Amino acid sequence: MSLRSGARPTSTADGVWREDFARALRAEWTMLRTAGETGRLLLIGLVLTAAVGGGSVKAVKCPDAGCGQDAVKLALTGVTVGQAVIAVFAVLAVSGEYATGMIRTTLIAVPNRTPVLTVKATILTAVVLASGTAAVLASLLAGRHILPGNGSTEAHGYAPLSPADGPTLRAAVGSVLYLVLIALLGLGVATGVRDAASAVGIVLGLLYLFPAVARVVGDPEWQRHLHQISPMTAGPAIQGTARLHGLPIGAWAGLGVVAAWAAAALLVGGLVLHRRDA
């Protein structure tokens, strides 16, 4: 009877889980690496993020009296565009398997479905961390070189953009984490919905619906609440380095809102993955 509470069954179960995880990790990385459209999507997202950020800082002119802009947030404007590409990329990472039927092969090779979703989240996080970091650094580099030519100089109260500056570093790291959370949100929704078009519509709706509704709501208090629960307005609060009192939510609290959306999507997606056949 004592064997029933011993460590061996648990150890065996842990070993099986690790074996399933390693097998799923190799398979997922191979699929992602060999799918040409995913690489192109990430490249498009990177280029769009940096280009929109560069275009935004190029369009701003700072007169002698000062331009009153948050230079860091301005340089990172492209994140709100690149997030859409990241969301689509995350959705296709899952829905593409359902469309081709490869998900059946995956689940036959790894019957335990928890490692499957965990691996997808792990690979997606790593890839978006790398591409998001490159996009954010490119945006800050563009801002550092373009803004002084538009009058955003130290004489006007603007130090050159540098990740070595505390608020700038927080905005940069937070922006990358925001993109990762948007990817995980897309992963969770796609796992639950399975259809690519529907999943993309849901994710983009969650991102853009709340700000659109807030524009037509007349009550400032309701507008503030809508911005506080909207992933697209709460998350980018992490980019703010000036006039923080005017933001609807604190920097890290806003990122926490996006994390809650991503966690909820992954939880629902995981439950659906466990309860439904491929």
PDB file of N, CA, C and O in Angstrom, residues 81-151:
ATOM      1  N   VAL A  81       0.953  49.435 -34.493  1.00  0.00           N
ATOM      2  CA  VAL A  81       0.707  48.901 -35.834  1.00  0.00           C
ATOM      3  C   VAL A  81       1.279  47.491 -35.944  1.00  0.00           C
ATOM      4  O   VAL A  81       0.628  46.562 -36.426  1.00  0.00           O
ATOM      5  N   GLY A  82       2.496  47.320 -35.451  1.00  0.00           N
ATOM      6  CA  GLY A  82       3.135  46.008 -35.505  1.00  0.00           C
ATOM      7  C   GLY A  82       2.390  44.947 -34.716  1.00  0.00           C
ATOM      8  O   GLY A  82       2.452  43.756 -35.043  1.00  0.00           O
ATOM      9  N   GLN A  83       1.639  45.366 -33.689  1.00  0.00           N
ATOM     10  CA  GLN A  83       0.893  44.397 -32.881  1.00  0.00           C
ATOM     11  C   GLN A  83      -0.117  43.616 -33.714  1.00  0.00           C
ATOM     12  O   GLN A  83      -0.372  42.435 -33.444  1.00  0.00           O
ATOM     13  N   ALA A  84      -0.714  44.262 -34.714  1.00  0.00           N
ATOM     14  CA  ALA A  84      -1.695  43.579 -35.560  1.00  0.00           C
ATOM     15  C   ALA A  84      -1.033  42.440 -36.333  1.00  0.00           C
ATOM     16  O   ALA A  84      -1.600  41.345 -36.469  1.00  0.00           O
ATOM     17  N   VAL A  85       0.181  42.686 -36.828  1.00  0.00           N
ATOM     18  CA  VAL A  85       0.915  41.649 -37.564  1.00  0.00           C
ATOM     19  C   VAL A  85       1.304  40.511 -36.624  1.00  0.00           C
ATOM     20  O   VAL A  85       1.192  39.335 -36.970  1.00  0.00           O
ATOM     21  N   ILE A  86       1.735  40.864 -35.421  1.00  0.00           N
ATOM     22  CA  ILE A  86       2.107  39.855 -34.432  1.00  0.00           C
ATOM     23  C   ILE A  86       0.894  39.000 -34.068  1.00  0.00           C
ATOM     24  O   ILE A  86       0.986  37.773 -33.920  1.00  0.00           O
ATOM     25  N   ALA A  87      -0.267  39.637 -33.927  1.00  0.00           N
ATOM     26  CA  ALA A  87      -1.495  38.903 -33.596  1.00  0.00           C
ATOM     27  C   ALA A  87      -1.848  37.911 -34.702  1.00  0.00           C
ATOM     28  O   ALA A  87      -2.204  36.759 -34.425  1.00  0.00           O
ATOM     29  N   VAL A  88      -1.749  38.346 -35.947  1.00  0.00           N
ATOM     30  CA  VAL A  88      -2.053  37.462 -37.081  1.00  0.00           C
ATOM     31  C   VAL A  88      -1.044  36.318 -37.134  1.00  0.00           C
ATOM     32  O   VAL A  88      -1.412  35.154 -37.368  1.00  0.00           O
ATOM     33  N   PHE A  89       0.217  36.620 -36.898  1.00  0.00           N
ATOM     34  CA  PHE A  89       1.255  35.596 -36.878  1.00  0.00           C
ATOM     35  C   PHE A  89       0.954  34.524 -35.829  1.00  0.00           C
ATOM     36  O   PHE A  89       1.057  33.326 -36.097  1.00  0.00           O
ATOM     37  N   ALA A  90       0.556  34.961 -34.643  1.00  0.00           N
ATOM     38  CA  ALA A  90       0.248  34.019 -33.568  1.00  0.00           C
ATOM     39  C   ALA A  90      -0.951  33.151 -33.916  1.00  0.00           C
ATOM     40  O   ALA A  90      -0.972  31.950 -33.636  1.00  0.00           O
ATOM     41  N   VAL A  91      -1.962  33.754 -34.512  1.00  0.00           N
ATOM     42  CA  VAL A  91      -3.154  32.996 -34.909  1.00  0.00           C
ATOM     43  C   VAL A  91      -2.795  31.931 -35.938  1.00  0.00           C
ATOM     44  O   VAL A  91      -3.198  30.767 -35.829  1.00  0.00           O
ATOM     45  N   LEU A  92      -2.012  32.306 -36.934  1.00  0.00           N
ATOM     46  CA  LEU A  92      -1.652  31.360 -37.999  1.00  0.00           C
ATOM     47  C   LEU A  92      -0.760  30.238 -37.481  1.00  0.00           C
ATOM     48  O   LEU A  92      -0.752  29.138 -38.048  1.00  0.00           O
ATOM     49  N   ALA A  93      -0.016  30.499 -36.403  1.00  0.00           N
ATOM     50  CA  ALA A  93       0.840  29.462 -35.835  1.00  0.00           C
ATOM     51  C   ALA A  93       0.026  28.272 -35.343  1.00  0.00           C
ATOM     52  O   ALA A  93       0.525  27.146 -35.275  1.00  0.00           O
ATOM     53  N   VAL A  94      -1.251  28.519 -35.004  1.00  0.00           N
ATOM     54  CA  VAL A  94      -2.126  27.439 -34.533  1.00  0.00           C
ATOM     55  C   VAL A  94      -3.121  27.026 -35.608  1.00  0.00           C
ATOM     56  O   VAL A  94      -3.241  25.843 -35.950  1.00  0.00           O
ATOM     57  N   SER A  95      -3.841  28.003 -36.140  1.00  0.00           N
ATOM     58  CA  SER A  95      -4.921  27.688 -37.081  1.00  0.00           C
ATOM     59  C   SER A  95      -4.396  27.028 -38.352  1.00  0.00           C
ATOM     60  O   SER A  95      -5.112  26.247 -38.989  1.00  0.00           O
ATOM     61  N   GLY A  96      -3.143  27.327 -38.713  1.00  0.00           N
ATOM     62  CA  GLY A  96      -2.574  26.698 -39.890  1.00  0.00           C
ATOM     63  C   GLY A  96      -2.488  25.191 -39.740  1.00  0.00           C
ATOM     64  O   GLY A  96      -2.684  24.439 -40.698  1.00  0.00           O
ATOM     65  N   GLU A  97      -2.204  24.723 -38.533  1.00  0.00           N
ATOM     66  CA  GLU A  97      -2.152  23.278 -38.275  1.00  0.00           C
ATOM     67  C   GLU A  97      -3.525  22.639 -38.423  1.00  0.00           C
ATOM     68  O   GLU A  97      -3.655  21.521 -38.919  1.00  0.00           O
ATOM     69  N   TYR A  98      -4.559  23.336 -37.982  1.00  0.00           N
ATOM     70  CA  TYR A  98      -5.918  22.803 -38.119  1.00  0.00           C
ATOM     71  C   TYR A  98      -6.353  22.808 -39.581  1.00  0.00           C
ATOM     72  O   TYR A  98      -7.047  21.899 -40.029  1.00  0.00           O
ATOM     73  N   ALA A  99      -5.945  23.833 -40.320  1.00  0.00           N
ATOM     74  CA  ALA A  99      -6.334  23.927 -41.728  1.00  0.00           C
ATOM     75  C   ALA A  99      -5.713  22.813 -42.559  1.00  0.00           C
ATOM     76  O   ALA A  99      -6.341  22.283 -43.486  1.00  0.00           O
ATOM     77  N   THR A 100      -4.465  22.446 -42.242  1.00  0.00           N
ATOM     78  CA  THR A 100      -3.770  21.412 -43.021  1.00  0.00           C
ATOM     79  C   THR A 100      -3.977  20.009 -42.452  1.00  0.00           C
ATOM     80  O   THR A 100      -3.625  19.026 -43.096  1.00  0.00           O
ATOM     81  N   GLY A 101      -4.533  19.921 -41.244  1.00  0.00           N
ATOM     82  CA  GLY A 101      -4.701  18.628 -40.600  1.00  0.00           C
ATOM     83  C   GLY A 101      -3.472  18.149 -39.854  1.00  0.00           C
ATOM     84  O   GLY A 101      -3.471  17.049 -39.290  1.00  0.00           O
ATOM     85  N   MET A 102      -2.409  18.984 -39.829  1.00  0.00           N
ATOM     86  CA  MET A 102      -1.173  18.592 -39.146  1.00  0.00           C
ATOM     87  C   MET A 102      -1.374  18.466 -37.640  1.00  0.00           C
ATOM     88  O   MET A 102      -0.607  17.778 -36.964  1.00  0.00           O
ATOM     89  N   ILE A 103      -2.415  19.105 -37.110  1.00  0.00           N
ATOM     90  CA  ILE A 103      -2.664  19.026 -35.676  1.00  0.00           C
ATOM     91  C   ILE A 103      -2.926  17.580 -35.250  1.00  0.00           C
ATOM     92  O   ILE A 103      -2.583  17.168 -34.140  1.00  0.00           O
ATOM     93  N   ARG A 104      -3.525  16.763 -36.158  1.00  0.00           N
ATOM     94  CA  ARG A 104      -3.768  15.351 -35.831  1.00  0.00           C
ATOM     95  C   ARG A 104      -2.440  14.622 -35.636  1.00  0.00           C
ATOM     96  O   ARG A 104      -2.293  13.813 -34.721  1.00  0.00           O
ATOM     97  N   THR A 105      -1.492  14.906 -36.514  1.00  0.00           N
ATOM     98  CA  THR A 105      -0.174  14.291 -36.396  1.00  0.00           C
ATOM     99  C   THR A 105       0.501  14.705 -35.098  1.00  0.00           C
ATOM    100  O   THR A 105       1.114  13.894 -34.400  1.00  0.00           O
ATOM    101  N   THR A 106       0.363  15.977 -34.772  1.00  0.00           N
ATOM    102  CA  THR A 106       0.964  16.494 -33.539  1.00  0.00           C
ATOM    103  C   THR A 106       0.389  15.795 -32.314  1.00  0.00           C
ATOM    104  O   THR A 106       1.118  15.366 -31.414  1.00  0.00           O
ATOM    105  N   LEU A 107      -0.942  15.648 -32.287  1.00  0.00           N
ATOM    106  CA  LEU A 107      -1.588  15.061 -31.113  1.00  0.00           C
ATOM    107  C   LEU A 107      -1.411  13.545 -31.047  1.00  0.00           C
ATOM    108  O   LEU A 107      -1.509  12.963 -29.967  1.00  0.00           O
ATOM    109  N   ILE A 108      -1.158  12.908 -32.183  1.00  0.00           N
ATOM    110  CA  ILE A 108      -0.823  11.477 -32.157  1.00  0.00           C
ATOM    111  C   ILE A 108       0.585  11.293 -31.583  1.00  0.00           C
ATOM    112  O   ILE A 108       0.836  10.404 -30.772  1.00  0.00           O
ATOM    113  N   ALA A 109       1.493  12.172 -31.999  1.00  0.00           N
ATOM    114  CA  ALA A 109       2.876  12.084 -31.507  1.00  0.00           C
ATOM    115  C   ALA A 109       2.963  12.466 -30.033  1.00  0.00           C
ATOM    116  O   ALA A 109       3.751  11.898 -29.280  1.00  0.00           O
ATOM    117  N   VAL A 110       2.128  13.449 -29.622  1.00  0.00           N
ATOM    118  CA  VAL A 110       2.129  13.913 -28.234  1.00  0.00           C
ATOM    119  C   VAL A 110       0.687  13.894 -27.732  1.00  0.00           C
ATOM    120  O   VAL A 110      -0.028  14.891 -27.799  1.00  0.00           O
ATOM    121  N   PRO A 111       0.210  12.757 -27.234  1.00  0.00           N
ATOM    122  CA  PRO A 111      -1.187  12.660 -26.800  1.00  0.00           C
ATOM    123  C   PRO A 111      -1.536  13.604 -25.655  1.00  0.00           C
ATOM    124  O   PRO A 111      -2.669  14.059 -25.546  1.00  0.00           O
ATOM    125  N   ASN A 112      -0.578  13.864 -24.784  1.00  0.00           N
ATOM    126  CA  ASN A 112      -0.807  14.794 -23.680  1.00  0.00           C
ATOM    127  C   ASN A 112      -0.851  16.213 -24.241  1.00  0.00           C
ATOM    128  O   ASN A 112       0.157  16.731 -24.726  1.00  0.00           O
ATOM    129  N   ARG A 113      -1.978  16.860 -24.152  1.00  0.00           N
ATOM    130  CA  ARG A 113      -2.165  18.126 -24.860  1.00  0.00           C
ATOM    131  C   ARG A 113      -1.603  19.335 -24.118  1.00  0.00           C
ATOM    132  O   ARG A 113      -1.397  20.377 -24.730  1.00  0.00           O
ATOM    133  N   THR A 114      -1.360  19.193 -22.823  1.00  0.00           N
ATOM    134  CA  THR A 114      -0.788  20.313 -22.079  1.00  0.00           C
ATOM    135  C   THR A 114       0.594  20.693 -22.597  1.00  0.00           C
ATOM    136  O   THR A 114       0.869  21.885 -22.820  1.00  0.00           O
ATOM    137  N   PRO A 115       1.508  19.722 -22.831  1.00  0.00           N
ATOM    138  CA  PRO A 115       2.805  20.094 -23.399  1.00  0.00           C
ATOM    139  C   PRO A 115       2.689  20.739 -24.781  1.00  0.00           C
ATOM    140  O   PRO A 115       3.504  21.596 -25.129  1.00  0.00           O
ATOM    141  N   VAL A 116       1.682  20.341 -25.558  1.00  0.00           N
ATOM    142  CA  VAL A 116       1.526  20.908 -26.902  1.00  0.00           C
ATOM    143  C   VAL A 116       1.300  22.409 -26.824  1.00  0.00           C
ATOM    144  O   VAL A 116       1.967  23.201 -27.496  1.00  0.00           O
ATOM    145  N   LEU A 117       0.339  22.824 -25.983  1.00  0.00           N
ATOM    146  CA  LEU A 117       0.048  24.252 -25.852  1.00  0.00           C
ATOM    147  C   LEU A 117       1.195  24.984 -25.168  1.00  0.00           C
ATOM    148  O   LEU A 117       1.534  26.116 -25.536  1.00  0.00           O
ATOM    149  N   THR A 118       1.818  24.335 -24.184  1.00  0.00           N
ATOM    150  CA  THR A 118       2.945  24.961 -23.484  1.00  0.00           C
ATOM    151  C   THR A 118       4.101  25.220 -24.439  1.00  0.00           C
ATOM    152  O   THR A 118       4.733  26.284 -24.400  1.00  0.00           O
ATOM    153  N   VAL A 119       4.368  24.264 -25.315  1.00  0.00           N
ATOM    154  CA  VAL A 119       5.457  24.417 -26.285  1.00  0.00           C
ATOM    155  C   VAL A 119       5.140  25.540 -27.265  1.00  0.00           C
ATOM    156  O   VAL A 119       6.007  26.361 -27.598  1.00  0.00           O
ATOM    157  N   LYS A 120       3.914  25.586 -27.752  1.00  0.00           N
ATOM    158  CA  LYS A 120       3.534  26.649 -28.682  1.00  0.00           C
ATOM    159  C   LYS A 120       3.717  28.020 -28.041  1.00  0.00           C
ATOM    160  O   LYS A 120       4.226  28.950 -28.671  1.00  0.00           O
ATOM    161  N   ALA A 121       3.321  28.145 -26.785  1.00  0.00           N
ATOM    162  CA  ALA A 121       3.480  29.408 -26.072  1.00  0.00           C
ATOM    163  C   ALA A 121       4.958  29.739 -25.872  1.00  0.00           C
ATOM    164  O   ALA A 121       5.375  30.896 -26.000  1.00  0.00           O
ATOM    165  N   THR A 122       5.764  28.716 -25.582  1.00  0.00           N
ATOM    166  CA  THR A 122       7.201  28.929 -25.355  1.00  0.00           C
ATOM    167  C   THR A 122       7.901  29.383 -26.627  1.00  0.00           C
ATOM    168  O   THR A 122       8.671  30.366 -26.622  1.00  0.00           O
ATOM    169  N   ILE A 123       7.665  28.672 -27.723  1.00  0.00           N
ATOM    170  CA  ILE A 123       8.287  29.030 -29.001  1.00  0.00           C
ATOM    171  C   ILE A 123       7.836  30.406 -29.447  1.00  0.00           C
ATOM    172  O   ILE A 123       8.638  31.252 -29.888  1.00  0.00           O
ATOM    173  N   LEU A 124       6.541  30.665 -29.343  1.00  0.00           N
ATOM    174  CA  LEU A 124       5.997  31.960 -29.753  1.00  0.00           C
ATOM    175  C   LEU A 124       6.603  33.091 -28.929  1.00  0.00           C
ATOM    176  O   LEU A 124       6.976  34.141 -29.473  1.00  0.00           O
ATOM    177  N   THR A 125       6.721  32.880 -27.629  1.00  0.00           N
ATOM    178  CA  THR A 125       7.313  33.897 -26.763  1.00  0.00           C
ATOM    179  C   THR A 125       8.746  34.194 -27.169  1.00  0.00           C
ATOM    180  O   THR A 125       9.151  35.367 -27.267  1.00  0.00           O
ATOM    181  N   ALA A 126       9.528  33.161 -27.414  1.00  0.00           N
ATOM    182  CA  ALA A 126      10.931  33.347 -27.784  1.00  0.00           C
ATOM    183  C   ALA A 126      11.067  34.100 -29.103  1.00  0.00           C
ATOM    184  O   ALA A 126      11.878  35.034 -29.227  1.00  0.00           O
ATOM    185  N   VAL A 127      10.267  33.715 -30.091  1.00  0.00           N
ATOM    186  CA  VAL A 127      10.356  34.340 -31.414  1.00  0.00           C
ATOM    187  C   VAL A 127       9.927  35.801 -31.357  1.00  0.00           C
ATOM    188  O   VAL A 127      10.586  36.685 -31.933  1.00  0.00           O
ATOM    189  N   VAL A 128       8.834  36.086 -30.660  1.00  0.00           N
ATOM    190  CA  VAL A 128       8.342  37.466 -30.587  1.00  0.00           C
ATOM    191  C   VAL A 128       9.254  38.321 -29.711  1.00  0.00           C
ATOM    192  O   VAL A 128       9.434  39.512 -29.983  1.00  0.00           O
ATOM    193  N   LEU A 129       9.852  37.718 -28.673  1.00  0.00           N
ATOM    194  CA  LEU A 129      10.834  38.461 -27.886  1.00  0.00           C
ATOM    195  C   LEU A 129      11.989  38.940 -28.760  1.00  0.00           C
ATOM    196  O   LEU A 129      12.415  40.104 -28.676  1.00  0.00           O
ATOM    197  N   ALA A 130      12.486  38.055 -29.610  1.00  0.00           N
ATOM    198  CA  ALA A 130      13.619  38.403 -30.473  1.00  0.00           C
ATOM    199  C   ALA A 130      13.233  39.452 -31.506  1.00  0.00           C
ATOM    200  O   ALA A 130      13.897  40.490 -31.653  1.00  0.00           O
ATOM    201  N   SER A 131      12.129  39.217 -32.228  1.00  0.00           N
ATOM    202  CA  SER A 131      11.720  40.150 -33.271  1.00  0.00           C
ATOM    203  C   SER A 131      11.228  41.463 -32.671  1.00  0.00           C
ATOM    204  O   SER A 131      11.497  42.546 -33.206  1.00  0.00           O
ATOM    205  N   GLY A 132      10.513  41.400 -31.541  1.00  0.00           N
ATOM    206  CA  GLY A 132      10.037  42.614 -30.891  1.00  0.00           C
ATOM    207  C   GLY A 132      11.170  43.475 -30.381  1.00  0.00           C
ATOM    208  O   GLY A 132      11.125  44.708 -30.485  1.00  0.00           O
ATOM    209  N   THR A 133      12.201  42.844 -29.822  1.00  0.00           N
ATOM    210  CA  THR A 133      13.364  43.593 -29.358  1.00  0.00           C
ATOM    211  C   THR A 133      14.042  44.314 -30.509  1.00  0.00           C
ATOM    212  O   THR A 133      14.416  45.498 -30.403  1.00  0.00           O
ATOM    213  N   ALA A 134      14.195  43.624 -31.636  1.00  0.00           N
ATOM    214  CA  ALA A 134      14.809  44.246 -32.807  1.00  0.00           C
ATOM    215  C   ALA A 134      13.973  45.433 -33.301  1.00  0.00           C
ATOM    216  O   ALA A 134      14.519  46.498 -33.637  1.00  0.00           O
ATOM    217  N   ALA A 135      12.650  45.270 -33.338  1.00  0.00           N
ATOM    218  CA  ALA A 135      11.768  46.339 -33.816  1.00  0.00           C
ATOM    219  C   ALA A 135      11.803  47.548 -32.886  1.00  0.00           C
ATOM    220  O   ALA A 135      11.862  48.699 -33.349  1.00  0.00           O
ATOM    221  N   VAL A 136      11.778  47.305 -31.589  1.00  0.00           N
ATOM    222  CA  VAL A 136      11.782  48.414 -30.620  1.00  0.00           C
ATOM    223  C   VAL A 136      13.121  49.150 -30.643  1.00  0.00           C
ATOM    224  O   VAL A 136      13.162  50.393 -30.634  1.00  0.00           O
ATOM    225  N   LEU A 137      14.222  48.414 -30.703  1.00  0.00           N
ATOM    226  CA  LEU A 137      15.527  49.062 -30.771  1.00  0.00           C
ATOM    227  C   LEU A 137      15.690  49.865 -32.057  1.00  0.00           C
ATOM    228  O   LEU A 137      16.253  50.972 -32.043  1.00  0.00           O
ATOM    229  N   ALA A 138      15.170  49.339 -33.164  1.00  0.00           N
ATOM    230  CA  ALA A 138      15.229  50.077 -34.431  1.00  0.00           C
ATOM    231  C   ALA A 138      14.410  51.358 -34.342  1.00  0.00           C
ATOM    232  O   ALA A 138      14.809  52.407 -34.867  1.00  0.00           O
ATOM    233  N   SER A 139      13.260  51.293 -33.668  1.00  0.00           N
ATOM    234  CA  SER A 139      12.418  52.479 -33.508  1.00  0.00           C
ATOM    235  C   SER A 139      13.117  53.552 -32.674  1.00  0.00           C
ATOM    236  O   SER A 139      13.096  54.745 -33.014  1.00  0.00           O
ATOM    237  N   LEU A 140      13.741  53.139 -31.576  1.00  0.00           N
ATOM    238  CA  LEU A 140      14.462  54.096 -30.731  1.00  0.00           C
ATOM    239  C   LEU A 140      15.669  54.675 -31.459  1.00  0.00           C
ATOM    240  O   LEU A 140      15.982  55.873 -31.321  1.00  0.00           O
ATOM    241  N   LEU A 141      16.346  53.841 -32.248  1.00  0.00           N
ATOM    242  CA  LEU A 141      17.494  54.325 -33.020  1.00  0.00           C
ATOM    243  C   LEU A 141      17.052  55.359 -34.043  1.00  0.00           C
ATOM    244  O   LEU A 141      17.713  56.394 -34.223  1.00  0.00           O
ATOM    245  N   ALA A 142      15.920  55.103 -34.701  1.00  0.00           N
ATOM    246  CA  ALA A 142      15.389  56.075 -35.662  1.00  0.00           C
ATOM    247  C   ALA A 142      15.047  57.383 -34.962  1.00  0.00           C
ATOM    248  O   ALA A 142      15.370  58.475 -35.458  1.00  0.00           O
ATOM    249  N   GLY A 143      14.397  57.278 -33.801  1.00  0.00           N
ATOM    250  CA  GLY A 143      14.058  58.483 -33.054  1.00  0.00           C
ATOM    251  C   GLY A 143      15.293  59.249 -32.609  1.00  0.00           C
ATOM    252  O   GLY A 143      15.322  60.485 -32.654  1.00  0.00           O
ATOM    253  N   ARG A 144      16.320  58.539 -32.186  1.00  0.00           N
ATOM    254  CA  ARG A 144      17.548  59.183 -31.709  1.00  0.00           C
ATOM    255  C   ARG A 144      18.201  60.007 -32.815  1.00  0.00           C
ATOM    256  O   ARG A 144      18.747  61.095 -32.566  1.00  0.00           O
ATOM    257  N   HIS A 145      18.140  59.506 -34.057  1.00  0.00           N
ATOM    258  CA  HIS A 145      18.800  60.191 -35.167  1.00  0.00           C
ATOM    259  C   HIS A 145      17.906  61.243 -35.831  1.00  0.00           C
ATOM    260  O   HIS A 145      18.418  62.235 -36.362  1.00  0.00           O
ATOM    261  N   ILE A 146      16.595  61.043 -35.812  1.00  0.00           N
ATOM    262  CA  ILE A 146      15.696  61.959 -36.529  1.00  0.00           C
ATOM    263  C   ILE A 146      15.257  63.142 -35.671  1.00  0.00           C
ATOM    264  O   ILE A 146      15.203  64.290 -36.142  1.00  0.00           O
ATOM    265  N   LEU A 147      14.940  62.897 -34.405  1.00  0.00           N
ATOM    266  CA  LEU A 147      14.362  63.945 -33.557  1.00  0.00           C
ATOM    267  C   LEU A 147      15.234  65.196 -33.410  1.00  0.00           C
ATOM    268  O   LEU A 147      14.708  66.317 -33.477  1.00  0.00           O
ATOM    269  N   PRO A 148      16.542  65.089 -33.225  1.00  0.00           N
ATOM    270  CA  PRO A 148      17.339  66.314 -33.094  1.00  0.00           C
ATOM    271  C   PRO A 148      17.236  67.230 -34.309  1.00  0.00           C
ATOM    272  O   PRO A 148      17.250  68.457 -34.167  1.00  0.00           O
ATOM    273  N   GLY A 149      17.092  66.651 -35.491  1.00  0.00           N
ATOM    274  CA  GLY A 149      16.955  67.467 -36.696  1.00  0.00           C
ATOM    275  C   GLY A 149      15.631  68.200 -36.785  1.00  0.00           C
ATOM    276  O   GLY A 149      15.475  69.148 -37.564  1.00  0.00           O
ATOM    277  N   ASN A 150      14.657  67.773 -35.986  1.00  0.00           N
ATOM    278  CA  ASN A 150      13.340  68.428 -35.974  1.00  0.00           C
ATOM    279  C   ASN A 150      13.188  69.401 -34.812  1.00  0.00           C
ATOM    280  O   ASN A 150      12.093  69.901 -34.561  1.00  0.00           O
ATOM    281  N   GLY A 151      14.272  69.625 -34.086  1.00  0.00           N
ATOM    282  CA  GLY A 151      14.218  70.591 -32.992  1.00  0.00           C
ATOM    283  C   GLY A 151      14.111  69.962 -31.622  1.00  0.00           C
ATOM    284  O   GLY A 151      14.106  70.678 -30.613  1.00  0.00           O
TER     285      GLY A 151
END
